[in-house]
CSV table of C-alpha atoms in Angstrom, one decimal:
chain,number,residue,atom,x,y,z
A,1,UNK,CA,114.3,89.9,102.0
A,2,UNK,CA,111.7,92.6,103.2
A,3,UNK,CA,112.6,91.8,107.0
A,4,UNK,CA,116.1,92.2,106.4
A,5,UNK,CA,115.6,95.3,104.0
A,6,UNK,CA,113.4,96.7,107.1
A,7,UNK,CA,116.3,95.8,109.5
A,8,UNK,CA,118.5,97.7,107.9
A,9,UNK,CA,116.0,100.7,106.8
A,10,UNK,CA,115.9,101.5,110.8
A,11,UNK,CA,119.5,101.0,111.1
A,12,UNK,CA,120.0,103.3,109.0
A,13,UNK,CA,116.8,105.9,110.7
A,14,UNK,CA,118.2,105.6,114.1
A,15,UNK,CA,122.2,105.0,113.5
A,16,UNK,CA,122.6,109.0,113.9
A,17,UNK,CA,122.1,108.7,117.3
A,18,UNK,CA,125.0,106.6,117.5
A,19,UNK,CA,127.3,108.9,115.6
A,20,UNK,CA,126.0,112.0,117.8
A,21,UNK,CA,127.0,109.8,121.2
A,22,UNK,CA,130.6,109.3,119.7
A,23,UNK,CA,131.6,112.4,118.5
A,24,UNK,CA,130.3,113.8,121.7
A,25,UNK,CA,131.9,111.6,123.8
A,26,UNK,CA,135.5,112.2,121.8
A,27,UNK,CA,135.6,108.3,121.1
A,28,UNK,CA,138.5,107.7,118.1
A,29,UNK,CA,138.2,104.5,116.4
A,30,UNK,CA,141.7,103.7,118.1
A,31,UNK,CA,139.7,103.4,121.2
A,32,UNK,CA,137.8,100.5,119.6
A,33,UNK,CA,140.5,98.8,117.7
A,34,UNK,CA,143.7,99.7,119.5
A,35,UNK,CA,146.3,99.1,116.7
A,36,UNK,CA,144.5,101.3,114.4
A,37,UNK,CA,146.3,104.9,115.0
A,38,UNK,CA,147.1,107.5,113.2
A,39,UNK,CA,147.3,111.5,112.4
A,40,UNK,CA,144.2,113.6,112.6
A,41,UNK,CA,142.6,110.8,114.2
A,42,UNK,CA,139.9,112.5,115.7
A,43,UNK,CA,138.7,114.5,112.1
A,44,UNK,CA,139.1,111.1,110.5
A,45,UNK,CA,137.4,108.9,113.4
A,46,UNK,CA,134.5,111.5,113.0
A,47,UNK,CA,134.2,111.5,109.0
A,48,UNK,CA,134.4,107.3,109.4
A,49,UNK,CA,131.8,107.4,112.3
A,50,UNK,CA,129.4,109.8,109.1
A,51,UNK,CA,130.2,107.7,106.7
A,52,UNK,CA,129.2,104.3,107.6
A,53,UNK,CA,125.3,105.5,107.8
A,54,UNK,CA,126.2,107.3,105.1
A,55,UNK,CA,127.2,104.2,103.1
A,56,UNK,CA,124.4,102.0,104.6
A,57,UNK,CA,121.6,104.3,103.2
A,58,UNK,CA,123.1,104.6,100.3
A,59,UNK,CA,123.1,100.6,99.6
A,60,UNK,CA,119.7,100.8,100.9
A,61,UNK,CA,118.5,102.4,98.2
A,62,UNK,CA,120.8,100.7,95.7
A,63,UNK,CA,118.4,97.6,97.4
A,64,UNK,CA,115.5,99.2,97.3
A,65,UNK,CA,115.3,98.1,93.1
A,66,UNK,CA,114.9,94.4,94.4
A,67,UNK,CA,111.4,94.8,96.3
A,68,UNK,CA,107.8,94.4,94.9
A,69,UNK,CA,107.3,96.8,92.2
A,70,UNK,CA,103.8,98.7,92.8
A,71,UNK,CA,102.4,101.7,90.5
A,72,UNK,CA,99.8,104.3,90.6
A,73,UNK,CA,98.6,105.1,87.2
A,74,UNK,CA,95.7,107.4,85.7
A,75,UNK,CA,92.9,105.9,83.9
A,76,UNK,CA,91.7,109.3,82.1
A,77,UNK,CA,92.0,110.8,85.8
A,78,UNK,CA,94.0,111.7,88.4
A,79,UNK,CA,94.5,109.0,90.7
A,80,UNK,CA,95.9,110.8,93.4
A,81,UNK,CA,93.6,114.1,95.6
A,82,UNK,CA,96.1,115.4,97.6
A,83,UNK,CA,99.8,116.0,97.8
A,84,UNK,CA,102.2,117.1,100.8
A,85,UNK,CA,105.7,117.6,100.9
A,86,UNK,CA,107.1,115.3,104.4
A,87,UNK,CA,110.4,116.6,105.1
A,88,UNK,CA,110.2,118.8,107.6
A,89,UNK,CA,107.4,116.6,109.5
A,90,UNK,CA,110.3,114.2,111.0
A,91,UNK,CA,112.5,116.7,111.7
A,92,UNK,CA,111.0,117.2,115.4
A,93,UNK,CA,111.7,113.6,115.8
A,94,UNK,CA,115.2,113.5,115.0
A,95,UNK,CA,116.1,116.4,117.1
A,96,UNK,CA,114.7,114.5,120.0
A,97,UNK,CA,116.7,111.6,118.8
A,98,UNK,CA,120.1,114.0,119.0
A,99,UNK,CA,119.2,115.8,122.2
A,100,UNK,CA,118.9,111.9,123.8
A,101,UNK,CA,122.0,111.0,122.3
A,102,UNK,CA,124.1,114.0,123.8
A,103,UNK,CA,122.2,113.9,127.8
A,104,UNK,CA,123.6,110.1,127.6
A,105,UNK,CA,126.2,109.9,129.9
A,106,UNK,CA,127.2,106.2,129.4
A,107,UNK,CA,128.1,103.6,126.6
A,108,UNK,CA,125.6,100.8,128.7
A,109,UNK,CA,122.6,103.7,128.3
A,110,UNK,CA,123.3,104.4,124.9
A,111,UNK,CA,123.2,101.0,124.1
A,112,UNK,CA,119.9,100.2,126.0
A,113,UNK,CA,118.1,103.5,125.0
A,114,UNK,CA,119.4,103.0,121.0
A,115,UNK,CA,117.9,99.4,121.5
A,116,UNK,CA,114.3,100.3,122.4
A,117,UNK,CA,114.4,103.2,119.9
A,118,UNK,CA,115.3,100.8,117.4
A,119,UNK,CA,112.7,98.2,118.3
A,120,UNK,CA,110.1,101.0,118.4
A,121,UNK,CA,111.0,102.5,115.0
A,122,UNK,CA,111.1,98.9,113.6
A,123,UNK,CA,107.6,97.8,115.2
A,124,UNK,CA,106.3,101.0,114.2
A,125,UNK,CA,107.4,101.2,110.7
A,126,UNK,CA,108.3,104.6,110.6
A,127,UNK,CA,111.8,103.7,110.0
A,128,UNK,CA,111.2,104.6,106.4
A,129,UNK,CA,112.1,107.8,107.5
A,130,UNK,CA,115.9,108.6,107.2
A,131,UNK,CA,116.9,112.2,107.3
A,132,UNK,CA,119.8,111.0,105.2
A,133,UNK,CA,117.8,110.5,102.1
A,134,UNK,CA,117.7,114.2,101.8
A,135,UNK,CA,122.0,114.1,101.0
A,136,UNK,CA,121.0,111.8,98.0
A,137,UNK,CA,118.3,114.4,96.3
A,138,UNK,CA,115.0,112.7,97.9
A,139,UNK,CA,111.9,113.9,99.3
A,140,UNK,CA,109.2,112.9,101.4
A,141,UNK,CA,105.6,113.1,100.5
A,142,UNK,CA,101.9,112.0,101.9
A,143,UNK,CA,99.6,111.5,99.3
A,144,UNK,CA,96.1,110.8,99.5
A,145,UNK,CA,94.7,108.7,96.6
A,146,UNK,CA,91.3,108.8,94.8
A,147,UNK,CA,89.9,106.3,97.6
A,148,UNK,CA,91.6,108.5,100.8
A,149,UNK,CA,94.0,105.8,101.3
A,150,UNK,CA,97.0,108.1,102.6
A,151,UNK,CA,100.7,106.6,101.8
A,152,UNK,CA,103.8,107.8,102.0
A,153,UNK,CA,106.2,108.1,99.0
A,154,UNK,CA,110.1,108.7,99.0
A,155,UNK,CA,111.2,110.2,95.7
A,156,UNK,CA,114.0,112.6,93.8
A,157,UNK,CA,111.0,114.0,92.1
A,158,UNK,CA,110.2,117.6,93.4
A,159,UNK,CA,106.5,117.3,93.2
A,160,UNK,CA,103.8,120.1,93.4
A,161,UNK,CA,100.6,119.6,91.6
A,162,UNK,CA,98.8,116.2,91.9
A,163,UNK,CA,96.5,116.3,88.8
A,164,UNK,CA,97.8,114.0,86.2
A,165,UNK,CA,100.7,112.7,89.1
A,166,UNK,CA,101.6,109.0,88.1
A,167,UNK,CA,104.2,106.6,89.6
A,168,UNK,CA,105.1,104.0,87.7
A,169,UNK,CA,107.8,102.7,88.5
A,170,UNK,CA,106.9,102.5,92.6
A,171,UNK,CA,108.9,100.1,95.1
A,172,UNK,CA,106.8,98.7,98.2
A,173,UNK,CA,108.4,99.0,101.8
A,174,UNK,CA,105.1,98.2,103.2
A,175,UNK,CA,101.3,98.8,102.4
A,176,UNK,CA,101.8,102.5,102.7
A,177,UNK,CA,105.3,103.6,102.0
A,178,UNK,CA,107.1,103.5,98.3
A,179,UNK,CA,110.4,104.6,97.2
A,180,UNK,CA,109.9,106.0,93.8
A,181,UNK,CA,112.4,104.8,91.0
A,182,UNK,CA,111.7,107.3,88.0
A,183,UNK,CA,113.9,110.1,88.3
């Protein structure tokens, strides 16, 4: 379940890329399946070409519920030193990932350049990073712990002051990265 859960976590990470290429490129989704036309075709190939990483992280986290719970709870003290807030961290990264995506020239480049990104991010395990998260209300944070074990926690909870900081109700991607469940 976690390899499959992890497949589609960088799927969802990198798929952007994809969606830059097309729009760029003016591909309609008649293009791709030839009977399929219509009005508007390019505002609606564009919102479908959105909407499917859309919908993918959106069942990712409506998945997430199904992996090992986790928790970090006080025992009269804060378990956790240090708190800082992610999001704008990646955000270097993903504009590189869009710049790529519009200097491609080709469908055969796209496809080998989105297939070592994808391999990287997946080998790397920073694919729990999906800029899309944000459009559902979560943020990223890097936490140190009591023991200076640093993770990384995906939550809807704005969080700014670590004493007395619990999470219950935690969801493991990996060793160091949770999605938070308590809202």
């Amino acid at each position: 379940m976690i390899f499959l859960f992890r497949l589609l976590l960088t799927f969802n990470a990198t798929s952007l890329i994809i969606v830059v290429y097309l729009v760029k490129e003016h591909y309609l989704i008649g293009e791709f399946i030839p009977s399929f036309s219509f009005a508007y075709s390019e505002i609606i190939s564009y919102i479908v070409y959105a909407g499917i990483p859309l919908f993918l992280t959106s069942l990712s986290l409506k998945l997430s519920k199904y992996l090992d719970s986790d928790s970090i709870e006080s025992d009269g003290h804060s378990p956790i030193n240090e708190i800082e807030q992610a999001n704008n961290a990646f955000l270097p990264s993903y504009l590189g990932y869009f710049f790529v995506a519009l200097s491609v020239s080709d469908f055969t480049t796209l496809g080998f350049i989105y297939f070592v990104l994808f391999v990287f991010t997946f080998l790397s395990q920073a694919l729990y990073f999906n800029p899309l998260y944000l459009v559902f209300g979560y943020q990223f944070y890097n936490i140190t712990t009591e023991t200076n074990v640093k993770i990384f926690i995906i939550s809807k909870r704005v969080i700014k002051n670590p004493s007395n900081l619990e999470f219950v109700k935690l969801k493991r991607i990996n060793n160091f990265t949770f999605i938070d469940q308590e809202v």
